[in-house]
Short mmCIF file of C-alpha atoms in Angstrom, two decimals:
data_model
loop_
_atom_site.label_atom_id
_atom_site.label_comp_id
_atom_site.label_asym_id
_atom_site.label_seq_id
_atom_site.Cartn_x
_atom_site.Cartn_y
_atom_site.Cartn_z
CA MET A 1 -87.58 40.70 -55.73
CA PHE A 2 -90.51 38.44 -56.63
CA ASP A 3 -93.72 39.21 -54.75
CA ALA A 4 -95.51 35.94 -53.96
CA ARG A 5 -98.76 37.88 -53.62
CA LEU A 6 -98.62 38.53 -57.37
CA LEU A 7 -98.83 34.81 -58.13
CA SER A 8 -101.56 34.41 -55.54
CA GLY A 9 -103.53 37.25 -57.11
CA VAL A 10 -103.17 35.73 -60.55
CA GLY A 11 -104.58 32.47 -59.21
CA VAL A 12 -107.56 34.30 -57.74
CA MET A 13 -108.10 36.11 -61.04
CA ALA A 14 -108.11 32.81 -62.93
CA ALA A 15 -110.73 31.43 -60.52
CA VAL A 16 -112.94 34.49 -61.06
CA VAL A 17 -112.69 34.10 -64.84
CA GLU A 18 -113.40 30.37 -64.78
CA HIS A 19 -116.30 30.53 -62.32
CA GLY A 20 -117.84 33.78 -63.50
CA GLY A 21 -117.81 35.86 -60.35
CA PHE A 22 -116.24 36.72 -57.01
CA ALA A 23 -118.65 34.65 -54.91
CA ARG A 24 -118.14 31.39 -56.81
CA ALA A 25 -114.39 31.97 -57.02
CA ALA A 26 -114.32 32.52 -53.26
CA GLU A 27 -115.73 29.04 -52.67
CA VAL A 28 -113.02 27.52 -54.87
CA VAL A 29 -109.98 29.36 -53.49
CA GLY A 30 -111.11 29.30 -49.86
CA LEU A 31 -111.60 33.03 -49.35
CA THR A 32 -114.59 35.19 -48.58
CA PRO A 33 -116.04 37.24 -51.48
CA SER A 34 -114.57 40.36 -49.89
CA GLY A 35 -111.22 38.58 -49.67
CA VAL A 36 -111.40 37.83 -53.39
CA SER A 37 -112.29 41.45 -54.06
CA ARG A 38 -109.28 42.65 -52.06
CA ALA A 39 -106.98 40.19 -53.83
CA ILE A 40 -108.15 41.44 -57.24
CA ALA A 41 -107.78 45.07 -56.16
CA ARG A 42 -104.24 44.34 -54.96
CA LEU A 43 -103.41 42.61 -58.26
CA GLU A 44 -104.79 45.55 -60.24
CA SER A 45 -102.58 47.85 -58.18
CA GLN A 46 -99.55 45.67 -58.85
CA VAL A 47 -100.05 45.50 -62.62
CA GLY A 48 -101.24 49.10 -62.89
CA ALA A 49 -104.44 48.37 -64.79
CA ARG A 50 -108.11 47.70 -64.08
CA LEU A 51 -108.68 44.02 -64.85
CA PHE A 52 -112.43 43.66 -64.21
CA ASP A 53 -115.53 45.73 -64.76
CA ARG A 54 -117.73 45.25 -61.67
CA HIS A 55 -121.49 45.05 -62.19
CA PRO A 56 -124.18 44.26 -59.62
CA ARG A 57 -124.91 40.84 -61.12
CA LYS A 58 -121.60 39.91 -62.73
CA VAL A 59 -118.02 40.87 -63.37
CA ALA A 60 -116.37 40.97 -66.79
CA LEU A 61 -112.78 41.25 -67.94
CA THR A 62 -111.70 44.60 -69.29
CA GLN A 63 -109.70 44.69 -72.48
CA ALA A 64 -106.51 44.96 -70.45
CA GLY A 65 -107.73 42.18 -68.17
CA ALA A 66 -108.47 39.85 -71.08
CA ARG A 67 -105.00 40.46 -72.52
CA PHE A 68 -103.34 39.91 -69.15
CA HIS A 69 -105.34 36.72 -68.52
CA ALA A 70 -104.45 35.34 -71.97
CA GLU A 71 -100.76 35.83 -71.18
CA VAL A 72 -100.73 34.39 -67.66
CA ALA A 73 -103.15 31.46 -68.14
CA PRO A 74 -100.55 29.29 -69.95
CA LEU A 75 -98.07 30.05 -67.16
CA LEU A 76 -100.54 28.88 -64.52
CA ALA A 77 -101.18 25.74 -66.56
CA ALA A 78 -97.44 25.13 -66.75
CA ILE A 79 -97.14 25.47 -62.98
CA GLY A 80 -99.96 22.98 -62.55
CA GLU A 81 -98.29 20.59 -64.98
CA ALA A 82 -94.97 20.93 -63.15
CA ALA A 83 -96.72 20.08 -59.88
CA GLU A 84 -98.35 17.01 -61.44
CA THR A 85 -95.03 15.94 -62.96
CA ALA A 86 -93.35 16.29 -59.56
CA ALA A 87 -96.02 14.00 -58.13
CA ALA A 88 -95.75 11.50 -60.98
CA ASP A 89 -93.95 9.00 -58.77
CA SER A 90 -97.02 8.78 -56.58
CA ALA A 91 -99.23 5.74 -57.13
CA GLN A 92 -102.32 7.95 -57.10
CA VAL A 93 -103.64 10.22 -59.83
CA ARG A 94 -105.67 12.95 -58.20
CA GLY A 95 -107.65 16.05 -59.05
CA ARG A 96 -110.74 16.92 -61.08
CA LEU A 97 -110.89 16.03 -64.77
CA LYS A 98 -113.26 18.25 -66.76
CA LEU A 99 -114.64 16.61 -69.89
CA SER A 100 -116.78 17.86 -72.79
CA VAL A 101 -118.23 14.74 -74.37
CA ASP A 102 -120.43 13.93 -77.35
CA PRO A 103 -123.88 12.81 -76.08
CA TRP A 104 -123.86 9.38 -77.74
CA PHE A 105 -120.38 8.55 -76.47
CA ALA A 106 -121.16 9.92 -73.01
CA ARG A 107 -124.40 7.99 -72.47
CA ILE A 108 -123.76 4.73 -74.27
CA VAL A 109 -120.00 4.21 -74.01
CA LEU A 110 -118.44 6.31 -71.26
CA ALA A 111 -121.11 6.36 -68.51
CA PRO A 112 -121.22 2.54 -68.12
CA ARG A 113 -117.43 2.53 -67.68
CA LEU A 114 -117.28 5.28 -65.06
CA PRO A 115 -117.50 2.88 -62.09
CA GLU A 116 -114.32 1.18 -63.27
CA LEU A 117 -112.58 4.54 -63.66
CA LEU A 118 -113.70 5.73 -60.25
CA ALA A 119 -112.53 2.49 -58.63
CA ARG A 120 -109.18 2.56 -60.41
CA TYR A 121 -108.43 6.19 -59.47
CA PRO A 122 -110.06 6.87 -56.09
CA GLU A 123 -108.56 10.38 -55.83
CA LEU A 124 -109.67 11.44 -59.31
CA SER A 125 -113.08 13.08 -59.85
CA PHE A 126 -114.92 13.79 -63.09
CA ASP A 127 -116.94 16.78 -64.31
CA LEU A 128 -118.82 15.87 -67.54
CA ARG A 129 -120.41 18.36 -69.90
CA VAL A 130 -122.53 16.46 -72.42
CA THR A 131 -122.72 18.32 -75.73
CA ASN A 132 -121.92 17.85 -79.41
CA ALA A 133 -121.20 21.54 -80.02
CA PHE A 134 -117.79 22.28 -81.49
CA GLU A 135 -117.52 25.93 -80.48
CA ASP A 136 -114.90 26.54 -77.81
CA MET A 137 -114.62 22.87 -76.88
CA LEU A 138 -111.95 23.51 -74.26
CA GLY A 139 -113.56 26.64 -72.80
CA GLY A 140 -114.24 26.97 -69.09
CA GLY A 141 -111.26 24.90 -68.04
CA VAL A 142 -112.21 21.71 -69.93
CA ASP A 143 -109.28 19.29 -70.07
CA ILE A 144 -110.48 16.94 -72.82
CA ALA A 145 -113.20 17.18 -75.47
CA ILE A 146 -114.46 14.08 -77.30
CA ARG A 147 -116.22 14.46 -80.64
CA PHE A 148 -117.17 12.35 -83.65
CA GLY A 149 -116.15 13.60 -87.08
CA PRO A 150 -113.05 14.64 -89.04
CA PRO A 151 -110.29 16.29 -87.00
CA LEU A 152 -110.49 20.03 -86.45
CA GLY A 153 -107.76 22.62 -86.44
CA ALA A 154 -108.06 25.32 -83.79
CA GLY A 155 -104.57 24.67 -82.42
CA LEU A 156 -105.62 21.59 -80.44
CA ILE A 157 -104.01 18.17 -80.22
CA ALA A 158 -106.35 15.63 -81.84
CA ARG A 159 -105.92 11.96 -80.86
CA LYS A 160 -107.96 9.44 -82.81
CA LEU A 161 -109.64 6.95 -80.51
CA LEU A 162 -111.35 4.77 -83.10
CA GLU A 163 -113.39 4.57 -86.29
CA THR A 164 -116.91 3.16 -86.23
CA ARG A 165 -119.10 1.99 -89.08
CA VAL A 166 -122.31 3.77 -90.01
CA LEU A 167 -125.20 1.28 -90.04
CA THR A 168 -128.74 1.68 -91.38
CA VAL A 169 -131.24 0.25 -88.90
CA ALA A 170 -134.99 -0.20 -88.48
CA ALA A 171 -137.45 -1.77 -86.07
CA PRO A 172 -138.73 -5.22 -87.11
CA ALA A 173 -142.30 -3.88 -86.85
CA TYR A 174 -141.49 -1.12 -89.33
CA LEU A 175 -140.13 -3.63 -91.88
CA GLU A 176 -143.31 -5.68 -91.53
CA ARG A 177 -145.21 -2.71 -92.96
CA ARG A 178 -142.77 -1.81 -95.74
CA PRO A 179 -140.55 -3.84 -98.07
CA ARG A 180 -136.98 -4.35 -96.88
CA PRO A 181 -134.51 -2.22 -98.91
CA ARG A 182 -132.28 -4.29 -101.18
CA GLU A 183 -130.38 -1.45 -102.88
CA PRO A 184 -129.62 2.15 -101.78
CA ALA A 185 -132.16 3.41 -104.32
CA ASP A 186 -134.90 1.54 -102.42
CA ILE A 187 -134.49 4.00 -99.52
CA ALA A 188 -136.45 6.56 -101.52
CA GLY A 189 -139.66 4.71 -100.70
CA HIS A 190 -139.09 4.76 -96.95
CA HIS A 191 -139.45 7.19 -94.08
CA ALA A 192 -136.08 8.35 -92.74
CA ILE A 193 -135.15 9.75 -89.35
CA LEU A 194 -132.63 12.53 -89.91
CA PHE A 195 -129.82 13.56 -87.58
CA ARG A 196 -128.62 17.16 -87.48
CA ASP A 197 -124.91 17.84 -88.04
CA PRO A 198 -123.73 19.80 -84.95
CA GLN A 199 -121.33 21.84 -87.09
CA SER A 200 -123.44 22.81 -90.11
CA ARG A 201 -126.81 22.56 -88.26
CA ARG A 202 -128.13 20.79 -91.37
CA PRO A 203 -129.13 17.11 -91.52
CA PHE A 204 -126.45 14.61 -92.43
CA THR A 205 -126.77 13.30 -95.96
CA TRP A 206 -127.50 9.60 -96.40
CA GLU A 207 -124.59 7.85 -98.06
CA PHE A 208 -123.87 4.18 -98.71
CA GLN A 209 -120.41 2.80 -99.49
CA ARG A 210 -119.30 -0.51 -100.96
CA GLY A 211 -116.02 -1.48 -102.59
CA GLY A 212 -114.78 2.10 -102.72
CA LYS A 213 -118.01 3.31 -104.33
CA ALA A 214 -120.18 5.87 -102.53
CA VAL A 215 -123.85 6.41 -103.33
CA GLU A 216 -125.73 9.40 -101.91
CA VAL A 217 -129.49 8.97 -101.57
CA SER A 218 -132.22 11.56 -101.18
CA VAL A 219 -134.56 10.61 -98.36
CA THR A 220 -138.06 11.57 -97.26
CA SER A 221 -138.38 12.61 -93.65
CA ARG A 222 -140.81 14.24 -91.26
CA LEU A 223 -138.52 13.78 -88.27
CA MET A 224 -135.14 15.41 -87.56
CA LEU A 225 -133.35 15.21 -84.21
CA ASP A 226 -130.06 16.30 -82.69
CA ASP A 227 -129.94 13.62 -79.99
CA PRO A 228 -128.95 10.10 -81.11
CA SER A 229 -130.63 8.38 -78.15
CA ALA A 230 -133.94 10.03 -79.00
CA ALA A 231 -133.48 9.15 -82.66
CA LEU A 232 -132.91 5.48 -81.81
CA ALA A 233 -135.96 5.49 -79.54
CA ALA A 234 -138.03 6.87 -82.43
CA CYS A 235 -136.56 4.25 -84.74
CA GLU A 236 -137.31 1.47 -82.26
CA ALA A 237 -140.89 2.73 -82.07
CA GLY A 238 -141.23 2.22 -85.83
CA SER A 239 -140.93 5.80 -87.08
CA GLY A 240 -138.59 4.90 -89.93
CA LEU A 241 -135.04 4.02 -90.92
CA PHE A 242 -132.10 5.60 -89.11
CA GLN A 243 -128.37 5.74 -89.81
CA SER A 244 -126.46 5.18 -86.58
CA PHE A 245 -122.91 4.57 -85.41
CA GLU A 246 -122.21 0.88 -84.83
CA LEU A 247 -120.36 1.80 -81.63
CA GLY A 248 -122.74 1.29 -78.71
CA LEU A 249 -125.51 -0.23 -80.81
CA GLU A 250 -124.91 -3.79 -79.64
CA SER A 251 -127.75 -4.02 -77.12
CA TRP A 252 -130.35 -2.89 -79.68
CA LEU A 253 -129.14 -5.39 -82.28
CA GLU A 254 -128.48 -8.35 -79.98
CA GLY A 255 -131.86 -7.90 -78.30
CA GLY A 256 -133.66 -7.76 -81.65
CA ARG A 257 -135.13 -4.33 -80.99
CA LEU A 258 -133.47 -3.10 -84.18
CA VAL A 259 -132.16 -4.86 -87.26
CA THR A 260 -129.74 -3.69 -89.93
CA VAL A 261 -130.50 -3.25 -93.60
CA LEU A 262 -128.18 -2.92 -96.60
CA ASP A 263 -125.30 -4.50 -94.67
CA GLU A 264 -123.27 -4.95 -97.84
CA TRP A 265 -123.37 -1.15 -98.29
CA ALA A 266 -122.17 -0.35 -94.75
CA GLU A 267 -118.48 0.42 -95.35
CA GLU A 268 -118.64 4.09 -94.35
CA ARG A 269 -116.62 4.80 -91.21
CA PHE A 270 -116.75 7.79 -88.88
CA PRO A 271 -113.83 8.73 -86.59
CA LEU A 272 -113.90 9.63 -82.91
CA TYR A 273 -111.30 12.07 -81.61
CA ALA A 274 -110.15 13.31 -78.23
CA TYR A 275 -108.99 16.93 -78.19
CA TYR A 276 -106.78 18.59 -75.62
CA ALA A 277 -104.57 21.66 -75.42
CA SER A 278 -101.04 21.45 -76.75
CA ARG A 279 -98.81 20.99 -73.72
CA HIS A 280 -95.21 19.91 -73.29
CA HIS A 281 -96.03 17.76 -70.27
CA LEU A 282 -99.38 16.00 -70.45
CA PRO A 283 -101.06 16.16 -67.00
CA GLY A 284 -101.32 12.78 -65.33
CA LYS A 285 -105.12 12.90 -65.09
CA VAL A 286 -105.37 13.54 -68.85
CA ARG A 287 -102.84 10.85 -69.68
CA VAL A 288 -104.49 8.09 -67.63
CA PHE A 289 -107.94 8.93 -69.01
CA LEU A 290 -106.75 8.80 -72.62
CA ASP A 291 -104.89 5.55 -71.96
CA PHE A 292 -107.99 4.07 -70.35
CA LEU A 293 -110.13 5.00 -73.36
CA SER A 294 -107.59 3.61 -75.82
CA ALA A 295 -107.44 0.29 -73.98
CA THR A 296 -111.21 0.10 -73.50
CA LEU A 297 -112.06 0.98 -77.07
CA ALA A 298 -109.38 -1.13 -78.75
CA PRO A 299 -111.76 -4.05 -79.55
CA ALA A 300 -114.33 -1.66 -81.07
CA SER A 301 -111.71 0.00 -83.26
CA CYS A 302 -110.83 -3.37 -84.83
CA ARG A 303 -114.31 -4.04 -86.24
#
């Protein structure tokens, strides 16, 4: 006969793993820390193995605990998906959507659209982690990760949201001091602001494309950053040329704070992907968010 306390204990275990301790898990599942401790002890008795090593400052999964958690986590996710599917006829999408989002997309594209999302889905909340790291993108219970760059493997579903051009920009004041580049080779005489590749940790190479031809240019730089907003601020201040995504750059260009150079060599495109775990039934909160992004970004993807 099935013991309902086993499922309850597994849920408590998942909360401890996700939140890193008994006290934080207690707040989430509505128990006291001692109640969480008793639930874990009962679960360990039921499965016949010690699942956690208890330390004064933290708890950690044992080898048996890690194996057990890896096996039951997909089952818990499936139960959650079944519950969301059962509620699909409801007009409301509810719950907390945990996102891991590239900094540029988060600040320039997504954040201004959050009021519309919040108004459209009043029972849906958002937990944003702003990072361009690729390691363990869906760790810690993240539902969707959004990253620029070619699609990754790692057993995740990758949904392309758009492709954006790579533009070379400068402040008008900077171009008053130096001759405007007319050919890619002219870049060699300019200061460049480099951007660090979050995967390789090395600066992106400068490449120009036209008519199927790609030209890579060596650049001189005293400034390398890993935050695109800071790089654009440095560019606007006249520190040098910068290669930026066209997506989200409209306000800088329309306001005249930055201008483009070598437009005829700006055919390089960079993709933006949303990643999520492979699931038979896509949770409603994930589905509506992806659909919202696709509809919102459709005009940008046609440029």
